[in-house]
CSV table of C-alpha atoms in Angstrom, one decimal:
chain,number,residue,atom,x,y,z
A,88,UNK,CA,16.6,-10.3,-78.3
A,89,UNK,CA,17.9,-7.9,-80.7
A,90,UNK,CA,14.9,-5.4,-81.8
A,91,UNK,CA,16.2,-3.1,-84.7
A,92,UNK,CA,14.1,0.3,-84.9
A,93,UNK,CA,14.2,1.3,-88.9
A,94,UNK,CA,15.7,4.9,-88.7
A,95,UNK,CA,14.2,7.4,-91.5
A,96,UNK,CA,13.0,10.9,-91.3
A,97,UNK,CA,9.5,9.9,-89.9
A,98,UNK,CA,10.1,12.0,-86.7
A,99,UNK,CA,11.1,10.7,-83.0
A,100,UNK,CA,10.5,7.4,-82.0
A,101,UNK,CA,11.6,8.5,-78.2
A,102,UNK,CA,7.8,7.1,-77.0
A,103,UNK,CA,8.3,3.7,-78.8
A,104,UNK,CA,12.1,3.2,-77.4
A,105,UNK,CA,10.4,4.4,-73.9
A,106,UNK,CA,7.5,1.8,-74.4
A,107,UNK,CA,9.9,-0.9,-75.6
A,108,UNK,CA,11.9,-0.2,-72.3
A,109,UNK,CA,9.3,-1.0,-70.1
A,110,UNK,CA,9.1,-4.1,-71.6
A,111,UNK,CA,13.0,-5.3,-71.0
A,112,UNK,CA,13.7,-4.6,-74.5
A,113,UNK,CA,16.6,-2.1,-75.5
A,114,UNK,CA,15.8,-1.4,-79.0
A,115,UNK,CA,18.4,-0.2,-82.0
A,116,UNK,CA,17.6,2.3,-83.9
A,117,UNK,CA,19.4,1.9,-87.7
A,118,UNK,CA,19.3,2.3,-91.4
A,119,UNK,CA,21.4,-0.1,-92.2
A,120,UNK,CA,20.5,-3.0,-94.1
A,121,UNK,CA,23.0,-5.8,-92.1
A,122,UNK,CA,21.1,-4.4,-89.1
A,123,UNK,CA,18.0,-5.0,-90.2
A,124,UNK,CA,18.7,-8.4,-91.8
A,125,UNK,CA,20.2,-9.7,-88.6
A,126,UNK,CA,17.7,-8.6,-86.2
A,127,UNK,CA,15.1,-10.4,-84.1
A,128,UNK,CA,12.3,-8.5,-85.1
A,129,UNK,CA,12.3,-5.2,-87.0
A,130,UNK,CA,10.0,-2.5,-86.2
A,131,UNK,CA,9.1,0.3,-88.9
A,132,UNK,CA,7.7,3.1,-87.1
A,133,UNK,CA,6.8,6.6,-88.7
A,134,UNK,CA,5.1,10.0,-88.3
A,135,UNK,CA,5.7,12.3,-91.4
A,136,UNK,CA,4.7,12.9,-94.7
A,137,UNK,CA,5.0,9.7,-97.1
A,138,UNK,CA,6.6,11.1,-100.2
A,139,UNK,CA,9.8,11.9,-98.0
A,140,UNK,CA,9.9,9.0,-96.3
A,141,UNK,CA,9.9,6.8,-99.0
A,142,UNK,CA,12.8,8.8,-100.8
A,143,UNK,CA,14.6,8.2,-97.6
A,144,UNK,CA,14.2,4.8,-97.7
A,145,UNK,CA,15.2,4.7,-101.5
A,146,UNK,CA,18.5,6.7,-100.8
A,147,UNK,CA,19.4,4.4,-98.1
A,148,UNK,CA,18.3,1.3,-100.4
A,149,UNK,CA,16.1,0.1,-97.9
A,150,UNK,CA,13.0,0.0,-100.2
A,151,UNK,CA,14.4,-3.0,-101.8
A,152,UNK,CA,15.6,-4.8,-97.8
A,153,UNK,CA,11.9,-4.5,-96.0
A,154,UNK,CA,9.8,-6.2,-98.3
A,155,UNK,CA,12.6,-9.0,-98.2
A,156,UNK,CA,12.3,-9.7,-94.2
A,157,UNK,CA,12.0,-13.0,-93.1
A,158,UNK,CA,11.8,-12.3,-89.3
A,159,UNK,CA,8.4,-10.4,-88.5
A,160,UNK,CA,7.9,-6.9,-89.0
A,161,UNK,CA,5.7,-4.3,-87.2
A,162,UNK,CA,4.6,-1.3,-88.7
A,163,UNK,CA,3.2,1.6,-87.2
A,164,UNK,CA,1.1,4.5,-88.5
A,165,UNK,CA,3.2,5.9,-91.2
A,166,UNK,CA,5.0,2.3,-91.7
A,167,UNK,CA,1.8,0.8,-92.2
A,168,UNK,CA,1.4,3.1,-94.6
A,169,UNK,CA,4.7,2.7,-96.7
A,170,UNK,CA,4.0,-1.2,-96.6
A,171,UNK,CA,0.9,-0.7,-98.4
A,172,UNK,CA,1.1,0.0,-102.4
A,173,UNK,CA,0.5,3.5,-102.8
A,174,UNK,CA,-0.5,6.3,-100.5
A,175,UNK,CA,-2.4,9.4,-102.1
A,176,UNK,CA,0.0,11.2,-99.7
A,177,UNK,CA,2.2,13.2,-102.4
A,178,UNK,CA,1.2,10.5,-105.0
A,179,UNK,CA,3.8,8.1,-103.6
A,180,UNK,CA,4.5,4.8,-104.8
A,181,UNK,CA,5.0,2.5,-101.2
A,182,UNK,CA,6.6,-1.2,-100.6
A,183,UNK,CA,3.7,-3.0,-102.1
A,184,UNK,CA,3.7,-5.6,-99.3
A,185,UNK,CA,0.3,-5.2,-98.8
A,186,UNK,CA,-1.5,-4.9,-102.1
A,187,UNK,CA,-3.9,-1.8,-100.6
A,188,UNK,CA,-4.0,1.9,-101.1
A,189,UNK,CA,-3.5,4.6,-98.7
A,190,UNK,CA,-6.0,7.0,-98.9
A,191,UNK,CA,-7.2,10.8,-97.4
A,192,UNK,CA,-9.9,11.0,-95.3
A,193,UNK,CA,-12.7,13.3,-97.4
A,194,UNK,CA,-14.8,15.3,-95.2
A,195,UNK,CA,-18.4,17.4,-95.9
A,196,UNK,CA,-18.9,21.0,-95.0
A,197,UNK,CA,-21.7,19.6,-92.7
A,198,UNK,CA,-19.7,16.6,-91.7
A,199,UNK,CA,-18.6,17.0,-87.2
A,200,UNK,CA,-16.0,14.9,-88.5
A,201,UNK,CA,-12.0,16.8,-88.2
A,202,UNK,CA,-9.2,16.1,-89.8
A,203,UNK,CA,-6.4,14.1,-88.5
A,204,UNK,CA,-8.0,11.6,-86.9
A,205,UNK,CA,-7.3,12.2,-83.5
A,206,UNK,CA,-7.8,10.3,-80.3
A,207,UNK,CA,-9.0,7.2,-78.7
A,208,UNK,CA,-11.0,5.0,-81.2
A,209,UNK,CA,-12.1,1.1,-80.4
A,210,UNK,CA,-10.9,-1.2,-83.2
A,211,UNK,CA,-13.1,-4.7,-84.0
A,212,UNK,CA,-11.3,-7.9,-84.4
A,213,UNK,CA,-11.5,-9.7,-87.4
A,214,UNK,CA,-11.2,-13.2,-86.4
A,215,UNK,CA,-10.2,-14.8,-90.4
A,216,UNK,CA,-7.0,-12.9,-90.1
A,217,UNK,CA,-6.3,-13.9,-87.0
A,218,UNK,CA,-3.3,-11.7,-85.9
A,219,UNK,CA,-1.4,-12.5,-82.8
A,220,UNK,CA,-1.1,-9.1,-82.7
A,221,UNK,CA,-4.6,-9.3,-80.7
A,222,UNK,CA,-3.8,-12.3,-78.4
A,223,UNK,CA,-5.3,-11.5,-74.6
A,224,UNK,CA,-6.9,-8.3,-75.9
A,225,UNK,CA,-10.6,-8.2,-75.9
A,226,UNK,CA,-12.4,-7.0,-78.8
A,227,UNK,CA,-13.8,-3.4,-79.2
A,228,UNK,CA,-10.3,-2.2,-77.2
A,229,UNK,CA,-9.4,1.8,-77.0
A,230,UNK,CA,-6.5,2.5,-78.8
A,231,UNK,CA,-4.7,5.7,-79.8
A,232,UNK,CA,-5.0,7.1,-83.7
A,233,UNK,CA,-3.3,10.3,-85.2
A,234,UNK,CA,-3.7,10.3,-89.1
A,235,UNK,CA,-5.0,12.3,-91.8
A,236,UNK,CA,-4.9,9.1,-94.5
A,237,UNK,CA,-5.9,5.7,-94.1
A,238,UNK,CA,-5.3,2.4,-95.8
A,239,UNK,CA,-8.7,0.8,-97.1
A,240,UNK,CA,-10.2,-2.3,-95.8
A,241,UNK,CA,-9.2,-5.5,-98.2
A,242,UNK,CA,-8.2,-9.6,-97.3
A,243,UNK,CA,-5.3,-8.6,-95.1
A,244,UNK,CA,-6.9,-6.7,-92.3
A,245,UNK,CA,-6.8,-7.9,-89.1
A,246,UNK,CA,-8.7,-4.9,-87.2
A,247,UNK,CA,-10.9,-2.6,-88.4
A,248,UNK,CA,-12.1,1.1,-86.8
A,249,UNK,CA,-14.5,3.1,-88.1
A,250,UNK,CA,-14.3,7.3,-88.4
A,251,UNK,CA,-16.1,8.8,-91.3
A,252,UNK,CA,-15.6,5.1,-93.0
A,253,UNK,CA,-14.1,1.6,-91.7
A,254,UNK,CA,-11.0,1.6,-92.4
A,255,UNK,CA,-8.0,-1.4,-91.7
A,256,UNK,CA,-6.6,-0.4,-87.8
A,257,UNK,CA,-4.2,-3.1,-88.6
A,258,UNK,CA,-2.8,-5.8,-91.3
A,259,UNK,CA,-1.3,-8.9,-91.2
A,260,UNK,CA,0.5,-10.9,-94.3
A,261,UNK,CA,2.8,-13.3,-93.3
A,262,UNK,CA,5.5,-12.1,-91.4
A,263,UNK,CA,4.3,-8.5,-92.0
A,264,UNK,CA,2.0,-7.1,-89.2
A,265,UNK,CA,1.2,-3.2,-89.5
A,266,UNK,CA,-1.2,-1.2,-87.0
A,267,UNK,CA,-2.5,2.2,-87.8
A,268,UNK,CA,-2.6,3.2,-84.1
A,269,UNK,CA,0.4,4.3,-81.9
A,270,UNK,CA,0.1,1.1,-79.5
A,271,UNK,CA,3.0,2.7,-77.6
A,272,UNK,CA,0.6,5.6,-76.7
A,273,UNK,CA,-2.2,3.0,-76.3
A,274,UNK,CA,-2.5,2.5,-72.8
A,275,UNK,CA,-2.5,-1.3,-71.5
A,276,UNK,CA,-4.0,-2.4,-74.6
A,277,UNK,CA,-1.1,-0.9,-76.5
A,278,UNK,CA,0.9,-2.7,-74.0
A,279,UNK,CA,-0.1,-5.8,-74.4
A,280,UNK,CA,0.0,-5.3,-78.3
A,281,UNK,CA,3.6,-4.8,-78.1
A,282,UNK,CA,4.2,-7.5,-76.1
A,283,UNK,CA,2.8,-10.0,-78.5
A,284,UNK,CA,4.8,-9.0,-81.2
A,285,UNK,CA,7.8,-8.8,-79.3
A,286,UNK,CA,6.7,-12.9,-77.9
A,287,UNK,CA,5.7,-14.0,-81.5
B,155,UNK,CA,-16.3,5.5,-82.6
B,156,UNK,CA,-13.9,8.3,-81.3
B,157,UNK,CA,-14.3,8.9,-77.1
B,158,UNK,CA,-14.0,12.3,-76.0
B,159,UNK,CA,-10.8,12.5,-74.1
B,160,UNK,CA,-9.8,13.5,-70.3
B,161,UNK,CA,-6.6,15.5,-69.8
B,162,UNK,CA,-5.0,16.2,-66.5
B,163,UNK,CA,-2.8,18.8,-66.4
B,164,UNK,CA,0.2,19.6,-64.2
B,165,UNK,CA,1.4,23.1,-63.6
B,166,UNK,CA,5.2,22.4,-63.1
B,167,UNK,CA,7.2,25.0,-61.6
B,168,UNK,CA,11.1,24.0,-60.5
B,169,UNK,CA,10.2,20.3,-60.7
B,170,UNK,CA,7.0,20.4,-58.7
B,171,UNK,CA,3.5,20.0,-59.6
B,172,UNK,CA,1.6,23.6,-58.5
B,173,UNK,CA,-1.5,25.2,-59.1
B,174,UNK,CA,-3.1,28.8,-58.6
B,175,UNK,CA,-6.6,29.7,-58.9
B,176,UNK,CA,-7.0,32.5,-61.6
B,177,UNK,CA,-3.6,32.2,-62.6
B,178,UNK,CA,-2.0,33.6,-58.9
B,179,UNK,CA,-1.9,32.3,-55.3
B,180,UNK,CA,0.4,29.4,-56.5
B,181,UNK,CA,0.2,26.2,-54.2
B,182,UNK,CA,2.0,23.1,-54.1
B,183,UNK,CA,0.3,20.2,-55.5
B,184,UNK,CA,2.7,16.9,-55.5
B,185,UNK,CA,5.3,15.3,-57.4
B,186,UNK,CA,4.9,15.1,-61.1
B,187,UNK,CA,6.0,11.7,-61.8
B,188,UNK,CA,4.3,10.0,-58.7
B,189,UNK,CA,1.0,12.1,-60.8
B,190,UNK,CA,1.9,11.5,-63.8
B,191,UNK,CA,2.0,7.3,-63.7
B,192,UNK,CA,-1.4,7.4,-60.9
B,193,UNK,CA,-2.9,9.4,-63.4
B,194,UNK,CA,-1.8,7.3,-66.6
B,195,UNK,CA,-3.3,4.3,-64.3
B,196,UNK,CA,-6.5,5.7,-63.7
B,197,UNK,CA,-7.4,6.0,-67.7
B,198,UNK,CA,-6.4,9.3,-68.5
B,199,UNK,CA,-6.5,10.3,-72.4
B,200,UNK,CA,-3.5,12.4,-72.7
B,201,UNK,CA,-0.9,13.9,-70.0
B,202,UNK,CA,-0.2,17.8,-70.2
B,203,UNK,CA,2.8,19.2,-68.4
B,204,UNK,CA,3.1,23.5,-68.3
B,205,UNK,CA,6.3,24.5,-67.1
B,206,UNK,CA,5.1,28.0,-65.1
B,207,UNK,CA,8.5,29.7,-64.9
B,208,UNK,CA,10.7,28.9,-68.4
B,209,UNK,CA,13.6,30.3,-67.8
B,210,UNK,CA,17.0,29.2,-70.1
B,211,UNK,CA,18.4,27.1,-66.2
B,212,UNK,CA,14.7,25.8,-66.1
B,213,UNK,CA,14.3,24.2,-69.7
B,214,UNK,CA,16.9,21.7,-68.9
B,215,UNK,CA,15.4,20.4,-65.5
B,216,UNK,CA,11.7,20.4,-67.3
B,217,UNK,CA,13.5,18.4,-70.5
B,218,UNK,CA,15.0,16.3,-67.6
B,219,UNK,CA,11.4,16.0,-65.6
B,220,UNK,CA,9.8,15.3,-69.0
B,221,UNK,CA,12.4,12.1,-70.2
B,222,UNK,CA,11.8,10.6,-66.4
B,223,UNK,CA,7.8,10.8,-67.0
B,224,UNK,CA,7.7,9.8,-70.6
B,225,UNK,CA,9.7,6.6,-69.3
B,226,UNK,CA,6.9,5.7,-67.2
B,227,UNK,CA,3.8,6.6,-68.7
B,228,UNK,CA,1.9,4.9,-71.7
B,229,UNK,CA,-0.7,7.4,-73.1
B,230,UNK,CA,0.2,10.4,-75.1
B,231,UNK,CA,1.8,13.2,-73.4
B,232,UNK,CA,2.0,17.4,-74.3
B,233,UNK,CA,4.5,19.9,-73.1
B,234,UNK,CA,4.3,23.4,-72.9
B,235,UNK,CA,5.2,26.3,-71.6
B,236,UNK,CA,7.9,29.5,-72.3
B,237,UNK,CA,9.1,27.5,-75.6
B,238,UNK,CA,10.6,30.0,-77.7
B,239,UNK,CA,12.4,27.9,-80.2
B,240,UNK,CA,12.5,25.4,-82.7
B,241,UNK,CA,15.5,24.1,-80.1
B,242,UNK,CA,13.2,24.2,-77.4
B,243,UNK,CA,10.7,22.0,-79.4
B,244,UNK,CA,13.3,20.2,-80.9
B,245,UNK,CA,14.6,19.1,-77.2
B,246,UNK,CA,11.5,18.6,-75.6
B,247,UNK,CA,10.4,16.2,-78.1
B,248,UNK,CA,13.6,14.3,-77.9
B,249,UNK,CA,13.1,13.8,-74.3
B,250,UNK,CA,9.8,12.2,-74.6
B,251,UNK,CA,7.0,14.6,-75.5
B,252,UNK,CA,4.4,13.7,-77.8
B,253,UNK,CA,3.2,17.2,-78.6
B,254,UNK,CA,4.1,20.5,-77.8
B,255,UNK,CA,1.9,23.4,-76.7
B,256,UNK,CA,2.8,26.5,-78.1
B,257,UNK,CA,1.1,30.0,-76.7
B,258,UNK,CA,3.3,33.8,-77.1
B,259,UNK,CA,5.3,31.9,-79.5
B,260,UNK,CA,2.9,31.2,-81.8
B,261,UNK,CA,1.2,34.8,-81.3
B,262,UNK,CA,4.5,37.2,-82.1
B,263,UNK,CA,5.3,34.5,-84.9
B,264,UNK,CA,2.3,33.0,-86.3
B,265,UNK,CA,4.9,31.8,-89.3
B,266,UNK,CA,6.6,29.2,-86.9
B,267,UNK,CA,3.8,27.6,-86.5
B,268,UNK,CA,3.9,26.7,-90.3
B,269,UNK,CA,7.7,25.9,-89.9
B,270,UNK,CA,7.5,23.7,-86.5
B,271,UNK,CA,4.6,21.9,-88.5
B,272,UNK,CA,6.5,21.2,-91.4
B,273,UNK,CA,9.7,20.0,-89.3
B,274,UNK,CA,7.7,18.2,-86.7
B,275,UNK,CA,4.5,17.7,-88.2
B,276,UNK,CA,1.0,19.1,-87.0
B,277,UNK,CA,0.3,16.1,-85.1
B,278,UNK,CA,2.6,17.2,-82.4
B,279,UNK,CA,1.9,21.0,-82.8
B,280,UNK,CA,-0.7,22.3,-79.6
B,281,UNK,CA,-1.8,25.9,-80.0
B,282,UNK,CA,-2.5,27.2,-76.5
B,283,UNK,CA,-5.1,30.1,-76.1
B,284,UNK,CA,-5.2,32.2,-73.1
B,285,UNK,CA,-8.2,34.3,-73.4
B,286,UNK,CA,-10.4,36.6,-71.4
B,287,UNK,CA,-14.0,38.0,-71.7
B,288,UNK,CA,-13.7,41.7,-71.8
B,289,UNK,CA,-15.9,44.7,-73.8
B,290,UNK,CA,-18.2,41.8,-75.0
B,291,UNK,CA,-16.0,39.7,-76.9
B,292,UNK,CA,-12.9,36.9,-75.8
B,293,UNK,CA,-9.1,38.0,-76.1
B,294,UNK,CA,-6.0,36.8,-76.0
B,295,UNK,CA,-4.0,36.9,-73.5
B,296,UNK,CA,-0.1,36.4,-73.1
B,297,UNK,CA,2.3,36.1,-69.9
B,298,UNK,CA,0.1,34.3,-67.8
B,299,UNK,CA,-2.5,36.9,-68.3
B,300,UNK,CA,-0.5,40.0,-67.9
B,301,UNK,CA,-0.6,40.9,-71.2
B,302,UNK,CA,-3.9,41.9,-73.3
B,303,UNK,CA,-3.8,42.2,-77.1
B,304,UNK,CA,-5.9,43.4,-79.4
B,305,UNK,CA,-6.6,40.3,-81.5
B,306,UNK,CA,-9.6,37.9,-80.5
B,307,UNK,CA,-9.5,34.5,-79.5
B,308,UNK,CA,-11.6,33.2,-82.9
B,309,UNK,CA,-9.6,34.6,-85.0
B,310,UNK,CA,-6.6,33.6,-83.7
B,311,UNK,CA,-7.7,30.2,-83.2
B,312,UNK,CA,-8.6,30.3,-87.4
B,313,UNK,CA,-5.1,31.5,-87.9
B,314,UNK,CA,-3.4,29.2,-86.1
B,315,UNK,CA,-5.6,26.3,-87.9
B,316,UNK,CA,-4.6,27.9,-91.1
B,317,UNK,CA,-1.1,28.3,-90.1
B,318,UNK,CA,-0.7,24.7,-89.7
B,319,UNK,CA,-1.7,23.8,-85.4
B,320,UNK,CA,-2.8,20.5,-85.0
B,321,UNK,CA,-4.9,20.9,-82.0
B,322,UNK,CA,-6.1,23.9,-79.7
B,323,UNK,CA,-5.8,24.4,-75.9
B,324,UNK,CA,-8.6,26.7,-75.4
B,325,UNK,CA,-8.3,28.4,-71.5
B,326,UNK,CA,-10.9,30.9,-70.5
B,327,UNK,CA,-9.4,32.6,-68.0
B,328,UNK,CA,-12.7,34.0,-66.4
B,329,UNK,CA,-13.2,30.2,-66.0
B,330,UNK,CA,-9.6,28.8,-64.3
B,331,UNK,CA,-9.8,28.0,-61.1
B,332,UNK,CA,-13.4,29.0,-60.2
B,333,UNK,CA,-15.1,25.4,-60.7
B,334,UNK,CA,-18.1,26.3,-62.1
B,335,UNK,CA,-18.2,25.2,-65.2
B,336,UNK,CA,-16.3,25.6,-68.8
B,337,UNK,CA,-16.8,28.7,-70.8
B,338,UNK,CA,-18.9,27.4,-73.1
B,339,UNK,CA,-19.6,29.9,-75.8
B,340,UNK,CA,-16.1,30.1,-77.0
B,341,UNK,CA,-15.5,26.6,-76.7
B,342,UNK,CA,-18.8,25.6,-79.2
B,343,UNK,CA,-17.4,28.7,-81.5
B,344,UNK,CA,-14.4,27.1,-82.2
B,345,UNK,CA,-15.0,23.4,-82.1
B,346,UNK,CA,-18.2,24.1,-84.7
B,347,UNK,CA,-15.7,26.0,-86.9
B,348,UNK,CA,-12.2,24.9,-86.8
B,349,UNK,CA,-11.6,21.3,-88.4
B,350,UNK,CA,-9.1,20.5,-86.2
B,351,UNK,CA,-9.8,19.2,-82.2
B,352,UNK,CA,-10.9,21.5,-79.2
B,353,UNK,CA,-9.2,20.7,-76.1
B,354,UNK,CA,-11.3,23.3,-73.2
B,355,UNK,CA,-9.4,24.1,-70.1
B,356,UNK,CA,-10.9,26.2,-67.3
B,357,UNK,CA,-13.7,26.1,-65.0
B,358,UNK,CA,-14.3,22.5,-64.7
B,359,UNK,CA,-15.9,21.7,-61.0
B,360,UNK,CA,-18.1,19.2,-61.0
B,361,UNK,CA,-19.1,16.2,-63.4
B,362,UNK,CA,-22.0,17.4,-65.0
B,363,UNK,CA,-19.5,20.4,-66.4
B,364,UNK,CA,-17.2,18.1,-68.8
B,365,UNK,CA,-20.8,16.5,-69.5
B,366,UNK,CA,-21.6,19.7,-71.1
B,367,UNK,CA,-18.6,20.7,-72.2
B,368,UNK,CA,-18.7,17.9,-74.2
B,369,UNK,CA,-22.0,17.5,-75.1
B,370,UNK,CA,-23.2,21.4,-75.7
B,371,UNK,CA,-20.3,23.1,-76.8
B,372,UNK,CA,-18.7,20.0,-78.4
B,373,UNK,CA,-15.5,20.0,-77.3
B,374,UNK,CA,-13.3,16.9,-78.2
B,375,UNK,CA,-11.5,16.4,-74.7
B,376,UNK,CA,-11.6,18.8,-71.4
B,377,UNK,CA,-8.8,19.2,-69.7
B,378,UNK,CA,-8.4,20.4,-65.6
B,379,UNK,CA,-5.8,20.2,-63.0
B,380,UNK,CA,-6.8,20.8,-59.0
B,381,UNK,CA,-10.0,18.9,-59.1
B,382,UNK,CA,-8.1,15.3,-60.1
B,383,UNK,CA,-4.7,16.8,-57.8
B,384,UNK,CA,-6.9,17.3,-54.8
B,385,UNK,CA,-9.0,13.7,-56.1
B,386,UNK,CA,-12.4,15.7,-56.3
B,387,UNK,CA,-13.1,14.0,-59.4
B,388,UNK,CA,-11.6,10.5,-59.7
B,389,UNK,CA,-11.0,9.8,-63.3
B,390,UNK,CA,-13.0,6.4,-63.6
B,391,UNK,CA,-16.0,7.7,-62.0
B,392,UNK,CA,-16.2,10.9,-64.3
B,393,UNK,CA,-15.3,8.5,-67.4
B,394,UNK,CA,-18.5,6.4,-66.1
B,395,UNK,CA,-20.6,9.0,-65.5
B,396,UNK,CA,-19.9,10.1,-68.8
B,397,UNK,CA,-20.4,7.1,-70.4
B,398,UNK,CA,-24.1,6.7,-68.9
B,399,UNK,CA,-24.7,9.4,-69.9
B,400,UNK,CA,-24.1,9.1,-73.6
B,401,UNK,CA,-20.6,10.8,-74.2
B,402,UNK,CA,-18.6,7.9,-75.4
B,403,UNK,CA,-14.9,7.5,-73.3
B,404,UNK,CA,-12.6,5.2,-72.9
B,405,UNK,CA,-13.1,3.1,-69.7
């Protein structure tokens, strides 16, 4: 099965290569758009800052490729974010696959919350969108989260976690599936997440 | 809701696990991989590695160590110890780290901690805090402890925050190695005022000591090393006990 990685400037993608790996897959990593078009399944992956990524992506024409996918798509954290519409993150305009903003947490003085979102946080099912993503997992699962925006809740979320507000853990829209957490950082669960969208 | 997270942490010193008690008497404690994937298994939050002795021969068997663990193990994992570069950063991440921990780096250079974050991101940027109670106040230390400077542990820990750190790695060194208990003053001082997570190190013995930790001084994971190396604590069992006693983790 070929698995292309989308390359950009979103930082090192060594932990999701590793965590494909494990599961007899030996990944590509690319930016270019024959790569991506012929793949199996194409994985959009991303730490960074959005307004930089999304030049990247313009430069490399790739803006105009992803929303054009056929075969299914997983994005994670920061490509979650860049399939959305727009993320108040350097007032960037996104891929507009998902019709949803990305937006900053806002904290009170008073507020315990911190900002990013770090750690282990359960995410809730929601069964009308029901993503495959979730086959096998129970709901209420532990999974890992390091973000300082987040994409609002709308039609198209398929998980939802709560911190300061609910907010979508994870998306699904056709062929498209994104997931806020790192599920190659998210133990077993994370796992088994991966797997499913690798056996869709 | 967000769980407070459990961090084991291996002392690595020429591809062996070690640990001393107050920062000397150095013994051997097991192979890091063989700990790194039981501990991963047992439900730990996050995976630290500190390379001891970083020396320019050492940072290539450590990026070497750190590609063979990050191969095996599922859950985030931080590295740390004698980086001194945006190279050394730059190469430990590439083999596999999540996170790096920073510590005399960040001190002589407070400024790189604004570059690594803008290159890397903060997300991956761990400011480690030796410090000491001494004339009434906490410290920093540098080399292990050998070195005392005039700048206290708060106000570095603010700086750092400002400067662009992600998270902190708070170690009391009173506390390291004595098993009784995490310093908790210092540890509620900076998780009620930085806005960015505490991770406490030092002193933890016993369960009821993360219990506080976590519940008293607030801190957003605890982090030890010879009590899970020598199985004192097993994982699960202090996750449960935490659990039952209101301090939300992941099981």
């Amino acid at each position: 099965m070929k698995v292309v990685i989308i390359k950009y400037n979103s930082g090192n993608v060594c932990s999701l290569a590793n965590a494909l790996e494990r599961l007899g897959i030996r990944p590509i990593l690319s930016d270019e758009p024959d790569e991506l078009i012929s793949a199996d399944k194409v994985i959009f992956p991303g730490v960074g800052e959005a307004g930089n990524a999304m030049k990247y992506l313009k430069e490399k024409g790739l803006h105009l490729i992803i929303p054009e996918l056929k075969q299914d798509v997983l994005g994670i954290c920061l490509g979650m974010q860049l399939m959305c519409a727009h993320s108040e993150e350097g007032n960037t305009d996104c891929l507009n696959i998902f019709p949803l903003y990305v937006k900053k947490f806002v904290i009170n003085k008073e507020d315990k919350y911190k900002i990013p979102h770090v750690g282990w946080n359960n995410i809730v099912l929601n069964n009308e969108v029901n993503s495959k993503l979730y086959l096998n997992t129970e709901n209420n699962k532990y999974v890992y989260f390091v973000h300082s925006y987040y994409v609002e809740k709308g039609i198209f979320t398929s998980s939802e976690t709560t911190y300061i507000i609910p907010f979508s853990a994870s998306l699904k829209k056709d062929n498209f599936y994104a997931v806020q957490y790192h599920p190659e950082k998210s133990g077993k669960t994370g796992e088994t997440i991966l797997r499913n969208f690798i056996n869709l | 809701m967000l769980a407070k997270r459990i961090i084991p942490c291996l002392d690595i010193k020429n591809g062996r696990t070690v640990k001393g008690i107050n920062f000397e008497n150095i013994r051997d404690a097991g192979d890091p991989i063989e700990l790194a994937s039981f501990y991963a298994s047992q439900g730990a939050d996050e995976l630290v590695f500190l390379d001891i002795i970083a020396t320019f021969e050492n940072r290539k068997t450590l990026a070497n160590l750190v590609k063979k663990v990050a191969h095996e193990i599922n859950i985030p994992f931080i590295v740390g110890g004698g980086i001194s570069s945006i190279e050394d950063v730059s190469i430990l991440l590439n083999a596999g780290a999540d996170k790096i921990s920073i510590n005399s780096y960040a001190v002589r250079n407070p400024i790189q901690i604004e570059k690594l974050a803008g290159f890397f991101g903060s997300q991956c940027i761990v400011v480690a805090i030796d410090t000491k109670y001494i004339d009434d106040d906490w410290f920093v230390y540098l080399n292990g402890g050998r070195i005392r400077l005039p700048l206290k542990a708060f106000d570095w820990a603010k700086q750092a925050e400002s400067a662009g750190a992600g998270e902190i790695l708070l170690t009391s060194m009173n506390h390291d190695g004595t098993k009784k208990g995490f310093a908790m003053d210092i540890t509620m001082q900076l998780s009620k005022n930085l806005s960015i997570p505490v991770i406490a190190s030092g002193g933890g013995g016993c369960m009821k000591d993360f219990l506080d930790v976590f519940e008293k001084a607030e801190a957003d994971a605890a982090l030890a090393a010879s009590i899970f190396h020598y199985k004192e604590i097993e994982i699960p069992a202090l996750k449960k006990y935490l659990n039952e006693n209101n301090v939300e983790t992941r099981l």
